[in-house]
Backbone as a printed PyTorch tensor [residue, N CA C, xyz], in Angstrom:
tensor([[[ 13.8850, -28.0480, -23.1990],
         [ 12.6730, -28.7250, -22.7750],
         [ 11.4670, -27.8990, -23.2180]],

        [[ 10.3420, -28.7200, -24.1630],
         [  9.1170, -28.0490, -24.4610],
         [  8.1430, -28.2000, -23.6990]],

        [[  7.1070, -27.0330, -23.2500],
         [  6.2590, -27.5720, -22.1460],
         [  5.3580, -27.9170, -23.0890]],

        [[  4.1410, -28.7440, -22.5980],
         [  3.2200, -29.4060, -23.3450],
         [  1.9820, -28.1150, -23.2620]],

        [[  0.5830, -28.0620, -24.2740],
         [ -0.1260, -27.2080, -23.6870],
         [ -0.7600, -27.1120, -22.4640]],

        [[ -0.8290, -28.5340, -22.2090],
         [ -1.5620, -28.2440, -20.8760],
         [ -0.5780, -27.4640, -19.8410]],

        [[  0.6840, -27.5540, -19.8390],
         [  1.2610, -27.5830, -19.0400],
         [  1.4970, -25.7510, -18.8580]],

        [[  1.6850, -25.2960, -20.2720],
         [  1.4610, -23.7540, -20.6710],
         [  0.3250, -23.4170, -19.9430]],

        [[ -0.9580, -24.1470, -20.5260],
         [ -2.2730, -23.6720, -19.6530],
         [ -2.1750, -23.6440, -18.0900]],

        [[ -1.3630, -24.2690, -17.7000],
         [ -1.3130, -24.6720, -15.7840],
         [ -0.6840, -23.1460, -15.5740]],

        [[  0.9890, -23.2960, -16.3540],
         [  1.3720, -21.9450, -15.7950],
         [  0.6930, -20.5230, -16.1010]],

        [[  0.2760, -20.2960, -17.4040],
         [ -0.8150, -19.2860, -17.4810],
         [ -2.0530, -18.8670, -16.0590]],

        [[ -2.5020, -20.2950, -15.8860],
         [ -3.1700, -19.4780, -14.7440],
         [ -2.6610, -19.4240, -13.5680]],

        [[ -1.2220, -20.0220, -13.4540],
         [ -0.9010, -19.4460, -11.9390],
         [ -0.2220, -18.0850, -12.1810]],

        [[  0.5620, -17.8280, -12.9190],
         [  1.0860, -16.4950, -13.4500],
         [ -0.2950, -15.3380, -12.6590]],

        [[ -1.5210, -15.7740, -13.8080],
         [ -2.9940, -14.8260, -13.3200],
         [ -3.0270, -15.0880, -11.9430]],

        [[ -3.1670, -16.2750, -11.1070],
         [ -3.1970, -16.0940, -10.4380],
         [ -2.3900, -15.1910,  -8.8810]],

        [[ -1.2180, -15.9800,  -9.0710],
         [ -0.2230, -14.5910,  -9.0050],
         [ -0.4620, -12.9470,  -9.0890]],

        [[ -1.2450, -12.6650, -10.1300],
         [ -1.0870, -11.2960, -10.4970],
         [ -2.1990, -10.5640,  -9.6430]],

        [[ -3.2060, -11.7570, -10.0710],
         [ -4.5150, -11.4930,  -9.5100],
         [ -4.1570, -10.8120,  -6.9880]],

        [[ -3.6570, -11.9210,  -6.6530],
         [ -3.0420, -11.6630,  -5.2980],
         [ -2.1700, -10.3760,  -5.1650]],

        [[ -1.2840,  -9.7540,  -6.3090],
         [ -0.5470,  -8.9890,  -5.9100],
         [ -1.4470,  -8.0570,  -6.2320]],

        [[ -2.5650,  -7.5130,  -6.9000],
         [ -3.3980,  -6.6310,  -7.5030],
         [ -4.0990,  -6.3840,  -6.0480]],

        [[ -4.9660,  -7.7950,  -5.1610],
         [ -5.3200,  -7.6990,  -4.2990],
         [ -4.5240,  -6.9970,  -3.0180]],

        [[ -3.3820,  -7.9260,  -2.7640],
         [ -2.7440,  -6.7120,  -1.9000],
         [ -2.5740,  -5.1330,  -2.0590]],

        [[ -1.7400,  -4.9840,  -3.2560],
         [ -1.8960,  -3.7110,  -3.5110],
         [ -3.2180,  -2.7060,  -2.8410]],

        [[ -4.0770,  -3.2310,  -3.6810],
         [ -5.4650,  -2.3030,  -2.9810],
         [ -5.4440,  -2.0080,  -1.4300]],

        [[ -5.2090,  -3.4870,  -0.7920],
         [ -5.5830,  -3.2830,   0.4350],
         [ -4.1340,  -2.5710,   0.8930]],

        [[ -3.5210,  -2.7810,   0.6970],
         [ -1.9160,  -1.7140,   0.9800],
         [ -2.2240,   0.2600,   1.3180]],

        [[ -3.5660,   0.2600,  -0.1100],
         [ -3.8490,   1.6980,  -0.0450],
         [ -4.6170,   1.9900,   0.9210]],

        [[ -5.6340,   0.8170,   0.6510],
         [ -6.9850,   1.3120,   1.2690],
         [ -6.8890,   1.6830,   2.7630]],

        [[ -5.4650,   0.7620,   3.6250],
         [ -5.2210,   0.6930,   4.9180],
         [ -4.7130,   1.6400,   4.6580]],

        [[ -4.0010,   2.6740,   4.5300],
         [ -2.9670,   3.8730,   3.9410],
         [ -4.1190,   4.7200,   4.1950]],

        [[ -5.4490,   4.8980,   3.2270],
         [ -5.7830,   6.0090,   3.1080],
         [ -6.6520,   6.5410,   4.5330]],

        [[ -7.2600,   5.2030,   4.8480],
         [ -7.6510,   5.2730,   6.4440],
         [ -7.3660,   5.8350,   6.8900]],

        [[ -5.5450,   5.1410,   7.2240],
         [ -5.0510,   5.8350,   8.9220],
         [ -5.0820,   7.5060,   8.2000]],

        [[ -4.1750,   7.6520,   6.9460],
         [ -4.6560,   9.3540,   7.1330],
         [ -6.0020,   9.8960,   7.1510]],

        [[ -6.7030,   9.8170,   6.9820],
         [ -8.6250,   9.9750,   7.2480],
         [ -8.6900,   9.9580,   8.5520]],

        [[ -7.9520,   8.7410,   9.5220],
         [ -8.3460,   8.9320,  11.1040],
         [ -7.2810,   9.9950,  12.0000]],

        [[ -6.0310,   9.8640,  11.2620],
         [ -5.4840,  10.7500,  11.6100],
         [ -5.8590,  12.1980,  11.0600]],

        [[ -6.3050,  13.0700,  10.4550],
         [ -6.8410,  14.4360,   9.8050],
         [ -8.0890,  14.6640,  10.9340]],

        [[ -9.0430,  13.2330,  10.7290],
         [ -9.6090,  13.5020,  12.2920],
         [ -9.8130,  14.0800,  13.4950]],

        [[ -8.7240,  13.0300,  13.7420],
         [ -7.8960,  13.4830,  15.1450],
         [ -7.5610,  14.7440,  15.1340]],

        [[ -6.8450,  15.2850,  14.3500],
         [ -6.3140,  16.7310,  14.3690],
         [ -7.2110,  17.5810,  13.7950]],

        [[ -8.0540,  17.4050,  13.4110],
         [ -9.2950,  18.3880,  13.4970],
         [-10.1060,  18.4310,  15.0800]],

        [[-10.3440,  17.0860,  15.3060],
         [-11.0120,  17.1720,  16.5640],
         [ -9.7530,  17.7340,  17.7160]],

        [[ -8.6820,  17.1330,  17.9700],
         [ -7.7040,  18.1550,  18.8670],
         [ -7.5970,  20.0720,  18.5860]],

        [[ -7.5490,  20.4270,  17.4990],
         [ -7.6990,  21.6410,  17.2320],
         [ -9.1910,  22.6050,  17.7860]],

        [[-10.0230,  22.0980,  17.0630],
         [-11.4570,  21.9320,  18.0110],
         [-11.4580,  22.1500,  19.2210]],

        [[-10.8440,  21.4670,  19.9730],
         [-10.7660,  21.5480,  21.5540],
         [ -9.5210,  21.6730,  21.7820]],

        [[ -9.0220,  23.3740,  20.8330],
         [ -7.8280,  24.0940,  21.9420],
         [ -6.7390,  23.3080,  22.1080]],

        [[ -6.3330,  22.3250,  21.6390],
         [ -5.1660,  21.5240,  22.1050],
         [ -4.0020,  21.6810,  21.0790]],

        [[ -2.7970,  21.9090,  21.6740],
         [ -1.7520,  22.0820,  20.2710],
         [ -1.6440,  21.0210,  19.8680]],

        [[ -1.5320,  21.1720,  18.2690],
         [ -1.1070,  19.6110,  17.8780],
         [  0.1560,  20.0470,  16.4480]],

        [[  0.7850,  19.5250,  16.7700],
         [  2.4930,  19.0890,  15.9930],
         [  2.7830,  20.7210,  15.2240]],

        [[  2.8710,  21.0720,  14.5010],
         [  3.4990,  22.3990,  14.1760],
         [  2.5960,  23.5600,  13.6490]],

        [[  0.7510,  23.1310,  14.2750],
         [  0.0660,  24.0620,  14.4210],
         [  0.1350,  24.8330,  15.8910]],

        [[  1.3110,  24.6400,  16.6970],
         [  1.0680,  25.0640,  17.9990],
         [  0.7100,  27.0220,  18.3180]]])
């Protein structure tokens, strides 16, 4: 079975589109990633700060 062009053109942009969503997740995959460690380094700066043991700086 030959696809017609249009039909090439349809799947071409869902393919992009496709790629385009997994590109998007990705990012946000990190960006939530790089956070929690940023809020967590935080935290354990501010617990250290105020004298408190924290995990295998005790």
């Amino acid at each position: 079975m030959r696809l017609t062009p249009e039909e090439l053109a349809a799947r071409k942009k869902r393919n992009l589109a496709i790629a385009g969503a997994l590109v998007v997740f990705i990012i946000l995959v990190f960006g939530v990633t790089v956070l929690n460690l940023k809020r967590n380094l935080d935290a354990r700066e501010a617990a250290m700060a105020a004298g408190q043991p924290v995990g295998y700086a005790n």
